[in-house]
Short mmCIF file of C-alpha atoms in Angstrom, two decimals:
data_model
loop_
_atom_site.label_atom_id
_atom_site.label_comp_id
_atom_site.label_asym_id
_atom_site.label_seq_id
_atom_site.Cartn_x
_atom_site.Cartn_y
_atom_site.Cartn_z
CA MET A 351 16.95 16.70 -3.62
CA PHE A 352 16.47 15.56 -7.27
CA PRO A 353 14.78 12.81 -8.97
CA ASN A 354 16.54 10.09 -10.97
CA GLN A 355 16.73 10.80 -14.31
CA PHE A 356 13.64 9.84 -16.31
CA ALA A 357 11.97 10.63 -19.91
CA TYR A 358 9.57 13.58 -20.01
CA HIS A 359 6.27 13.04 -22.60
CA ARG A 360 4.20 15.59 -23.14
CA PRO A 361 1.11 14.05 -25.04
CA THR A 362 -1.83 16.16 -26.57
CA SER A 363 -4.14 12.89 -26.24
CA VAL A 364 -5.65 10.78 -24.36
CA GLU A 365 -4.82 8.09 -26.70
CA GLU A 366 -1.19 9.36 -26.99
CA ALA A 367 -0.97 8.83 -23.50
CA VAL A 368 -2.05 5.47 -23.19
CA GLY A 369 0.12 4.34 -26.41
CA LEU A 370 3.19 5.95 -24.21
CA LEU A 371 2.01 3.86 -21.25
CA GLN A 372 1.62 0.88 -22.94
CA ALA A 373 5.03 1.12 -24.42
CA ASP A 374 6.88 1.60 -21.11
CA PRO A 375 5.47 -0.39 -18.19
CA GLU A 376 7.87 1.51 -15.75
CA ALA A 377 6.27 4.43 -17.04
CA LYS A 378 4.17 6.88 -14.57
CA ILE A 379 1.28 9.21 -14.91
CA LEU A 380 1.85 13.11 -13.97
CA ALA A 381 -1.18 14.65 -12.95
CA GLY A 382 -0.91 17.32 -10.19
CA GLY A 383 2.55 15.60 -8.89
CA HIS A 384 1.86 16.75 -5.19
CA SER A 385 2.30 13.04 -4.26
CA LEU A 386 4.38 11.67 -7.35
CA MET A 387 7.28 14.35 -7.23
CA PRO A 388 8.00 14.51 -3.14
CA ALA A 389 8.28 10.40 -3.67
CA MET A 390 10.73 10.61 -6.68
CA LYS A 391 12.93 13.43 -4.86
CA LEU A 392 13.04 10.89 -1.82
CA ARG A 393 13.75 8.22 -4.64
CA LEU A 394 10.71 6.09 -3.25
CA ALA A 395 9.88 6.81 -6.72
CA ALA A 396 11.78 6.56 -10.00
CA PRO A 397 9.71 5.76 -12.79
CA SER A 398 11.63 5.49 -15.91
CA ALA A 399 9.23 8.32 -17.60
CA LEU A 400 6.74 10.73 -16.89
CA VAL A 401 3.45 11.07 -18.86
CA ASP A 402 2.31 14.83 -18.40
CA LEU A 403 -1.25 14.82 -18.75
CA ASN A 404 -1.23 18.15 -18.12
CA ARG A 405 -1.59 19.69 -22.07
CA ILE A 406 -4.49 17.50 -22.95
CA ASP A 407 -7.16 19.56 -23.78
CA GLY A 408 -10.95 18.45 -22.55
CA LEU A 409 -9.41 17.27 -19.27
CA ARG A 410 -10.53 19.77 -16.98
CA GLY A 411 -13.63 21.38 -15.96
CA VAL A 412 -17.31 20.69 -14.07
CA SER A 413 -20.44 20.51 -15.44
CA VAL A 414 -23.52 19.91 -13.75
CA ASN A 415 -26.43 18.89 -15.85
CA GLY A 416 -28.52 16.52 -13.21
CA GLY A 417 -25.57 14.46 -12.61
CA VAL A 418 -22.13 15.95 -12.00
CA ARG A 419 -19.09 15.52 -14.57
CA ILE A 420 -15.54 16.50 -13.55
CA GLY A 421 -12.68 16.01 -15.77
CA ALA A 422 -10.00 13.81 -14.02
CA MET A 423 -7.22 17.06 -14.69
CA THR A 424 -9.96 19.53 -12.56
CA THR A 425 -8.04 20.96 -9.60
CA TYR A 426 -8.76 21.61 -6.12
CA ARG A 427 -9.18 24.81 -6.93
CA GLN A 428 -11.27 24.55 -9.90
CA LEU A 429 -13.58 22.71 -7.41
CA ILE A 430 -13.40 25.08 -5.38
CA ASP A 431 -14.38 28.26 -7.39
CA SER A 432 -17.18 26.53 -9.07
CA ALA A 433 -20.51 28.09 -9.06
CA GLU A 434 -22.40 25.20 -10.17
CA LEU A 435 -20.64 22.56 -7.88
CA ARG A 436 -21.28 25.12 -4.44
CA GLN A 437 -25.07 25.06 -5.50
CA ARG A 438 -25.89 21.56 -6.37
CA LEU A 439 -22.94 19.68 -4.28
CA PRO A 440 -21.16 21.66 -1.68
CA VAL A 441 -19.45 18.92 -0.07
CA VAL A 442 -16.93 18.97 -2.86
CA GLY A 443 -15.52 22.42 -2.89
CA GLU A 444 -15.57 22.61 0.75
CA ALA A 445 -13.52 18.88 1.11
CA ALA A 446 -11.18 20.52 -1.50
CA GLU A 447 -10.42 23.65 0.37
CA ASN A 448 -9.24 21.63 3.34
CA VAL A 449 -6.61 19.31 1.21
CA GLY A 450 -3.27 20.01 1.59
CA ASP A 451 -2.62 24.05 1.38
CA GLN A 452 -3.39 26.50 -1.24
CA GLN A 453 -0.23 25.35 -3.31
CA VAL A 454 -1.51 22.02 -3.05
CA GLN A 455 -5.34 22.88 -4.27
CA SER A 456 -3.77 25.03 -7.37
CA ARG A 457 -1.94 21.90 -9.06
CA GLY A 458 -3.48 18.84 -7.19
CA THR A 459 -6.05 17.19 -9.24
CA LEU A 460 -9.23 14.78 -8.29
CA GLY A 461 -8.22 12.49 -10.95
CA GLY A 462 -4.81 12.07 -9.81
CA SER A 463 -5.89 11.46 -6.05
CA LEU A 464 -8.50 8.91 -7.19
CA ALA A 465 -5.73 7.08 -9.16
CA HIS A 466 -2.97 7.63 -6.13
CA ALA A 467 -5.40 6.40 -3.47
CA ASP A 468 -3.75 7.68 -0.44
CA PRO A 469 -5.01 5.96 2.48
CA ALA A 470 -5.45 9.05 4.06
CA SER A 471 -6.69 11.73 1.21
CA ASP A 472 -9.95 13.12 1.25
CA PHE A 473 -11.69 12.22 -2.33
CA THR A 474 -11.42 8.49 -2.04
CA ALA A 475 -13.93 8.65 0.98
CA VAL A 476 -15.63 11.76 -0.57
CA MET A 477 -16.55 9.64 -4.02
CA LEU A 478 -17.30 6.61 -1.84
CA ALA A 479 -19.83 8.46 -0.37
CA LEU A 480 -21.37 10.51 -3.08
CA GLY A 481 -21.85 6.59 -5.06
CA GLY A 482 -18.79 8.34 -7.95
CA GLU A 483 -17.58 6.41 -10.66
CA VAL A 484 -14.54 7.27 -12.82
CA THR A 485 -14.26 6.78 -16.71
CA ALA A 486 -11.07 5.13 -17.67
CA VAL A 487 -9.57 4.40 -21.18
CA GLY A 488 -6.73 2.34 -21.50
CA THR A 489 -5.71 0.34 -24.39
CA GLY A 490 -8.77 -2.05 -23.65
CA GLY A 491 -10.89 0.81 -24.38
CA GLN A 492 -13.21 2.49 -21.99
CA ARG A 493 -14.91 1.63 -19.03
CA THR A 494 -16.16 2.84 -15.88
CA ILE A 495 -15.54 2.24 -12.38
CA SER A 496 -17.30 2.77 -9.43
CA ALA A 497 -15.85 4.13 -6.58
CA ASP A 498 -16.69 1.28 -4.42
CA ASP A 499 -14.79 -0.90 -7.08
CA LEU A 500 -11.94 1.52 -7.56
CA PHE A 501 -9.89 1.12 -4.34
CA VAL A 502 -8.23 -1.93 -4.13
CA ASP A 503 -5.73 -1.71 -1.26
CA LEU A 504 -3.26 0.91 0.46
CA LEU A 505 -1.98 2.95 -2.82
CA THR A 506 -3.34 0.39 -4.99
CA THR A 507 -6.54 0.64 -7.59
CA SER A 508 -8.35 -1.51 -9.79
CA LEU A 509 -6.92 0.52 -12.65
CA GLN A 510 -4.70 -1.21 -15.40
CA PRO A 511 -1.13 0.44 -15.65
CA ASP A 512 -2.13 1.45 -19.24
CA GLU A 513 -5.21 3.00 -18.22
CA VAL A 514 -6.01 6.73 -17.53
CA ILE A 515 -8.70 8.34 -15.72
CA THR A 516 -10.53 10.59 -18.00
CA GLU A 517 -13.80 11.79 -15.75
CA ILE A 518 -14.99 11.63 -12.56
CA SER A 519 -19.15 11.25 -12.74
CA ILE A 520 -21.59 11.70 -9.90
CA ALA A 521 -25.36 10.26 -11.09
CA ALA A 522 -28.48 12.12 -10.95
CA LEU A 523 -29.86 12.28 -7.70
CA SER A 524 -33.37 12.19 -7.08
CA GLY A 525 -34.93 14.00 -3.94
CA THR A 526 -33.45 15.97 -1.53
CA ILE A 527 -29.91 14.65 -0.51
CA GLY A 528 -27.30 15.93 2.17
CA ALA A 529 -23.73 15.46 2.08
CA ALA A 530 -21.07 16.42 4.44
CA TYR A 531 -17.23 15.70 4.93
CA GLU A 532 -14.96 16.34 7.99
CA LYS A 533 -11.46 15.16 8.82
CA HIS A 534 -9.42 15.39 11.94
CA ARG A 535 -6.58 17.32 10.18
CA HIS A 536 -2.60 16.35 10.74
CA PRO A 537 -1.41 18.99 12.22
CA ALA A 538 1.94 18.83 10.01
CA SER A 539 0.99 17.01 6.86
CA GLY A 540 -2.83 17.90 6.57
CA TYR A 541 -3.55 14.67 5.66
CA ALA A 542 -6.47 12.94 7.38
CA VAL A 543 -5.77 11.41 10.50
CA VAL A 544 -9.48 10.10 9.76
CA GLY A 545 -12.03 11.58 7.76
CA VAL A 546 -15.54 10.85 7.44
CA ALA A 547 -18.18 11.81 4.17
CA ALA A 548 -21.95 10.98 4.56
CA MET A 549 -24.52 11.34 1.82
CA LEU A 550 -27.91 11.03 2.70
CA THR A 551 -31.14 11.02 0.86
CA LEU A 552 -34.70 11.36 2.53
CA GLY A 553 -37.84 9.96 1.74
CA ALA A 554 -41.32 11.78 1.71
CA ASP A 555 -41.99 10.12 5.15
CA GLY A 556 -39.21 11.82 6.86
CA THR A 557 -37.74 8.40 6.89
CA CYS A 558 -33.92 8.25 5.55
CA GLN A 559 -33.92 6.30 2.55
CA SER A 560 -30.33 5.81 1.68
CA ALA A 561 -27.43 6.60 3.73
CA ARG A 562 -23.74 6.42 2.34
CA ILE A 563 -21.18 6.38 4.65
CA ALA A 564 -17.11 6.40 4.12
CA VAL A 565 -13.83 6.91 6.20
CA THR A 566 -10.46 7.65 5.07
CA GLY A 567 -7.07 7.68 7.13
CA ALA A 568 -8.17 5.21 9.79
CA THR A 569 -7.70 1.84 7.23
CA SER A 570 -5.51 0.87 4.98
CA LYS A 571 -7.94 1.95 1.48
CA ALA A 572 -10.76 4.38 2.17
CA THR A 573 -13.63 2.29 2.81
CA ARG A 574 -17.51 2.07 3.41
CA ALA A 575 -18.88 2.22 7.15
CA THR A 576 -21.69 -0.18 6.32
CA ALA A 577 -22.62 -0.59 10.05
CA ALA A 578 -23.51 3.04 10.21
CA GLU A 579 -25.64 3.04 6.92
CA GLN A 580 -27.64 0.47 7.95
CA ALA A 581 -28.19 2.26 11.50
CA LEU A 582 -29.77 5.18 9.66
CA ILE A 583 -31.86 3.40 6.61
CA GLY A 584 -35.37 3.48 7.06
CA GLN A 585 -35.20 5.47 10.60
CA LEU A 586 -36.44 9.44 11.10
CA LEU A 587 -33.16 10.94 11.73
CA GLU A 588 -33.32 12.03 15.39
CA ALA A 589 -30.79 12.87 17.75
CA GLU A 590 -30.83 9.16 19.10
CA THR A 591 -30.60 7.52 16.08
CA ILE A 592 -27.63 9.60 14.88
CA GLY A 593 -25.69 8.64 17.88
CA ARG A 594 -25.91 5.15 17.07
CA ALA A 595 -25.29 5.71 13.65
CA ALA A 596 -22.10 7.08 14.75
CA ALA A 597 -20.65 4.78 17.45
CA ALA A 598 -21.49 2.01 14.62
CA VAL A 599 -18.84 3.65 12.22
CA PRO A 600 -15.97 1.86 13.26
CA GLN A 601 -17.32 -1.30 13.31
CA GLY A 602 -15.89 -4.06 11.19
CA LEU A 603 -13.27 -2.05 10.10
CA GLU A 604 -9.80 -2.81 10.57
CA LEU A 605 -7.97 0.36 11.92
CA ASN A 606 -4.27 1.78 11.43
CA GLY A 607 -2.55 3.10 14.55
CA ASP A 608 0.60 4.83 14.39
CA LEU A 609 2.74 7.24 16.35
CA TYR A 610 0.05 10.56 16.18
CA ALA A 611 -3.37 7.70 16.62
CA SER A 612 -3.47 4.66 18.42
CA GLU A 613 -6.23 2.88 16.90
CA ALA A 614 -8.22 3.27 20.17
CA TYR A 615 -7.68 6.96 19.27
CA ARG A 616 -8.79 6.30 15.58
CA SER A 617 -11.86 4.58 16.39
CA HIS A 618 -12.98 7.42 18.90
CA LEU A 619 -12.17 10.06 16.33
CA LEU A 620 -14.47 8.00 14.00
CA THR A 621 -17.46 8.44 16.00
CA VAL A 622 -17.09 12.12 16.64
CA TYR A 623 -16.59 12.98 13.11
CA GLY A 624 -19.08 10.30 12.28
CA ARG A 625 -21.76 12.25 13.98
CA ARG A 626 -20.73 15.53 13.04
CA VAL A 627 -21.28 14.47 9.46
CA ILE A 628 -24.47 12.52 9.77
CA GLN A 629 -25.23 15.64 11.95
CA ARG A 630 -24.63 17.69 8.88
CA ALA A 631 -26.01 16.15 6.01
CA VAL A 632 -29.44 15.65 8.34
CA GLU A 633 -29.49 19.45 8.24
CA ARG A 634 -28.76 19.76 4.49
CA VAL A 635 -31.18 17.16 3.79
CA ARG A 636 -33.55 18.95 5.18
CA GLY A 637 -32.69 22.46 4.03
CA MET B 699 1.83 15.97 -32.27
CA ALA B 700 3.13 16.05 -28.61
CA GLU B 701 6.78 16.48 -27.92
CA THR B 702 8.64 13.61 -26.55
CA LEU B 703 11.45 14.36 -24.43
CA THR B 704 14.13 11.51 -23.73
CA ALA B 705 16.57 11.60 -20.78
CA PRO B 706 18.92 12.24 -20.50
CA ALA B 707 19.50 14.25 -23.31
CA LYS B 708 18.43 17.83 -22.50
CA VAL B 709 15.45 19.73 -23.44
CA ALA B 710 14.42 23.13 -24.50
CA VAL B 711 12.28 25.04 -21.89
CA ARG B 712 11.32 28.85 -22.49
CA MET B 713 9.12 31.15 -19.98
CA THR B 714 8.87 34.37 -18.91
CA VAL B 715 9.75 35.22 -15.34
CA ASN B 716 8.96 38.66 -14.16
CA GLY B 717 8.37 39.81 -17.52
CA THR B 718 11.56 38.70 -19.52
CA VAL B 719 11.64 35.77 -21.57
CA TYR B 720 14.22 32.69 -21.08
CA ALA B 721 14.81 29.99 -22.62
CA ALA B 722 17.57 27.11 -21.78
CA GLU B 723 18.18 23.33 -22.36
CA VAL B 724 17.61 21.81 -18.78
CA GLU B 725 17.37 18.19 -17.65
CA PRO B 726 13.65 16.96 -17.75
CA ARG B 727 14.42 16.13 -13.42
CA LEU B 728 15.45 19.93 -13.42
CA LEU B 729 13.12 21.50 -10.71
CA LEU B 730 11.19 24.83 -11.64
CA VAL B 731 12.83 26.29 -8.03
CA HIS B 732 16.56 25.18 -9.21
CA PHE B 733 15.94 26.64 -12.76
CA LEU B 734 14.93 29.82 -10.94
CA ARG B 735 17.77 30.18 -8.74
CA ASP B 736 20.69 28.13 -10.74
CA ASN B 737 20.05 29.12 -14.02
CA LEU B 738 18.36 32.47 -13.91
CA GLY B 739 20.07 33.62 -10.68
CA LEU B 740 17.07 34.37 -9.14
CA THR B 741 17.85 33.72 -5.38
CA GLY B 742 15.02 35.05 -3.71
CA THR B 743 12.58 32.10 -4.08
CA HIS B 744 13.82 29.74 -1.38
CA VAL B 745 14.59 26.06 -0.88
CA ALA B 746 13.79 25.01 2.99
CA CYS B 747 11.92 21.51 3.29
CA ASP B 748 12.74 20.21 0.14
CA THR B 749 9.62 17.86 1.24
CA SER B 750 7.06 20.01 -0.27
CA GLN B 751 5.67 21.42 2.86
CA CYS B 752 7.28 24.61 3.84
CA GLY B 753 6.13 26.90 1.28
CA SER B 754 9.90 28.94 1.19
CA CYS B 755 10.02 28.21 -2.71
CA VAL B 756 6.33 29.76 -3.56
CA VAL B 757 6.23 31.61 -6.70
CA TYR B 758 3.04 32.30 -9.25
CA LEU B 759 3.01 30.11 -12.61
CA ASN B 760 0.10 31.54 -14.52
CA GLY B 761 -1.45 33.22 -12.15
CA ASP B 762 -1.75 30.35 -9.85
CA SER B 763 -0.08 30.25 -6.33
CA ILE B 764 2.60 27.01 -6.64
CA LYS B 765 5.53 25.64 -4.80
CA SER B 766 7.95 25.55 -7.04
CA CYS B 767 10.18 22.89 -5.47
CA THR B 768 7.29 20.49 -6.65
CA LEU B 769 7.21 21.21 -10.09
CA LEU B 770 9.61 20.39 -13.19
CA ALA B 771 10.75 23.29 -15.21
CA VAL B 772 9.88 21.52 -18.22
CA GLN B 773 5.78 21.42 -16.84
CA ALA B 774 6.67 25.65 -16.70
CA ASP B 775 7.79 25.72 -20.58
CA GLY B 776 5.42 28.55 -22.25
CA GLY B 777 4.38 29.62 -19.04
CA GLN B 778 4.69 32.61 -16.97
CA VAL B 779 6.50 32.93 -13.78
CA THR B 780 6.20 35.84 -11.08
CA THR B 781 8.63 35.15 -8.32
CA ILE B 782 9.31 37.91 -5.03
CA GLU B 783 11.64 39.90 -7.64
CA GLY B 784 8.82 40.77 -9.56
CA LEU B 785 6.16 41.78 -6.93
CA ALA B 786 7.78 45.47 -6.36
CA LYS B 787 6.88 48.05 -9.29
CA GLU B 788 9.58 50.85 -10.35
CA GLY B 789 11.31 50.51 -7.07
CA THR B 790 7.96 50.84 -5.00
CA TYR B 791 7.12 47.71 -2.90
CA ASP B 792 3.71 45.83 -3.12
CA PRO B 793 1.34 45.90 -0.57
CA VAL B 794 2.20 42.91 0.92
CA GLN B 795 5.93 43.59 1.02
CA GLN B 796 5.26 46.94 2.49
CA GLY B 797 2.82 45.17 5.56
CA PHE B 798 5.73 43.03 6.03
CA TRP B 799 8.17 45.69 6.49
CA GLU B 800 5.76 47.95 8.71
CA GLU B 801 4.71 45.20 10.63
CA HIS B 802 7.79 43.42 11.34
CA GLY B 803 6.38 39.93 9.66
CA LEU B 804 9.62 38.46 9.85
CA GLN B 805 12.55 37.28 11.88
CA CYS B 806 15.63 35.44 10.58
CA GLY B 807 13.53 36.34 6.78
CA TYR B 808 14.22 33.35 5.54
CA CYS B 809 10.84 31.76 4.86
CA THR B 810 9.69 35.60 3.75
CA PRO B 811 9.62 35.15 0.09
CA GLY B 812 7.39 32.02 0.48
CA MET B 813 5.21 33.88 3.05
CA ILE B 814 4.94 37.03 0.99
CA MET B 815 4.28 35.32 -2.37
CA SER B 816 1.34 33.20 -0.49
CA SER B 817 -0.11 35.92 1.13
CA HIS B 818 -0.47 38.14 -2.10
CA ALA B 819 -2.02 34.98 -3.65
CA LEU B 820 -4.62 34.84 -0.92
CA LEU B 821 -5.12 38.77 -1.11
CA GLN B 822 -5.95 38.34 -4.61
CA ARG B 823 -8.71 35.80 -4.00
CA ASN B 824 -10.18 37.77 -0.87
CA PRO B 825 -9.13 41.63 -0.04
CA ASN B 826 -10.52 40.96 3.14
CA PRO B 827 -9.97 37.98 5.20
CA THR B 828 -10.34 37.57 8.14
CA GLU B 829 -7.48 35.88 10.60
CA ALA B 830 -8.65 32.64 10.70
CA GLU B 831 -8.68 32.74 6.74
CA ILE B 832 -5.03 34.06 6.90
CA ARG B 833 -3.90 31.05 9.05
CA HIS B 834 -5.82 28.74 6.59
CA ALA B 835 -4.23 30.46 3.80
CA LEU B 836 -0.15 30.33 5.29
CA ASP B 837 -1.15 26.83 6.10
CA GLY B 838 1.38 25.79 3.74
CA ASN B 839 3.84 28.34 5.01
CA LEU B 840 6.48 27.35 7.85
CA CYS B 841 7.80 30.03 10.22
CA ARG B 842 10.33 28.08 11.69
CA CYS B 843 10.89 31.42 14.36
CA THR B 844 7.76 30.85 15.06
CA GLY B 845 6.66 34.78 14.23
CA TYR B 846 3.79 34.06 12.77
CA GLN B 847 1.68 37.15 15.29
CA ASN B 848 3.54 39.51 13.38
CA ILE B 849 2.97 37.39 9.64
CA VAL B 850 -0.85 37.63 10.32
CA ARG B 851 -0.56 41.71 11.36
CA ALA B 852 1.51 42.05 7.79
CA VAL B 853 -1.67 40.52 5.80
CA GLN B 854 -3.84 42.43 7.85
CA HIS B 855 -1.81 45.75 7.11
CA ALA B 856 -1.48 44.84 3.25
CA ALA B 857 -5.41 44.47 3.12
CA GLY B 858 -5.83 47.65 4.94
CA GLN B 859 -3.52 49.29 2.12
CA ILE B 860 -5.28 47.30 -1.14
CA GLY B 861 -8.52 48.35 1.01
CA GLY B 862 -10.67 45.45 -0.57
CA GLY B 863 -10.72 47.66 -3.53
CA GLY B 864 -8.87 44.78 -5.87
CA SER B 865 -5.40 43.53 -6.85
CA THR B 866 -2.35 45.50 -7.48
CA PRO B 867 -1.12 46.56 -11.11
CA GLN B 868 1.74 42.91 -10.40
CA ALA B 869 -0.97 40.69 -9.34
CA ALA B 870 -3.26 41.89 -12.46
CA SER B 871 -0.55 40.60 -14.77
CA ALA B 872 -0.38 37.31 -13.10
CA SER B 873 -3.70 36.67 -13.36
CA SER B 874 -3.75 37.52 -16.32
CA SER B 875 -1.42 36.13 -17.67
CA GLN B 876 -1.72 32.87 -20.26
CA ASN B 877 -0.64 29.33 -20.88
CA ALA B 878 1.50 28.98 -24.40
#
């Protein structure tokens, strides 16, 4: 199989990439290409042109300085290999280790994953839980979009067609944080049948100060599980509280069902994986 | 300035494959795997699923283990590619190839080049993998004969030969290659 004909552009700056996208509304950005290229080979996507971001300097790398900044073209492999991330925010490398397979990890990028907004991708939920935001550059200039505002619907984000994500950032987090992500991996595709990400912070009195819990795979877009969050905030994180929060993860969510996993099964999986990640986040926050 | 390449005109690519520099004019949509097989005649890299799931087409690009069916040849422009044909050195099998030979890590053999390339990439990163780590690393490689037990043994055999002492000479050259 091979894709339709297209023009290939290899810009060397973000500005040039934005210009190319503006000039051709049917053009698509090529980042890691591991969602786009399979879609093009199946002719599910037939863009008139590809704007390949891989030769633009400065879009790759991780810096941890209070907060965390990750270049949009940073690959999963680079996230896995970042010693700074492993120390400050191990959930990122752990999640990357379970994306696809080692070849996907070599090429797939964080920015590409967020911009594609696959309903079963891993980092949509992870970024929602971590309260991340993306920096996007377009003809209208530069802006930041919080993960909460980025995912609009199935494969749909609030990015404009001529906007390029350049960076993902996670603000400096005060106090002790604990974060975890786990998924029920589809045995064939490796995508999340359901995935749950959680980030908790503790107050000085040992109660949960903030909780962000997000799910993927279960709904048409990655979504916060607000009922579960509310069950944790202000509480001492004991087994009973964790159980109550886990049971609340599916609450209020419009769940998908398919041949592999019905809505009811996904709901059950959300409570199981919810309990696991909240438990792990609690263990982490307590050090 | 960037190069702007317009379809359907063919575009120039130049890459080093197994130590030899190749230059050609290709369509932008030509996949790397077809460039290797059809243009260069390096048919050791296989195409099986063609949907980025089976790993039969795994090669190294600039030291990274990649699926050559999911990358355009133009994306490898200026790069260093190592295929299954490039693993053996002066007629001597790489330890991973030897491991597949010793442990009979194959049945029909169709998935074997990809299995060997993925296993090689694993041992680059982790010379002493556990069985679970081997299975995780080969998650992107499918054997439809289901010969996984011997494949895992083959990788363990290779790890034993390498002895956790580091990379093989070919592997070192793959990982130190540069992106032009």
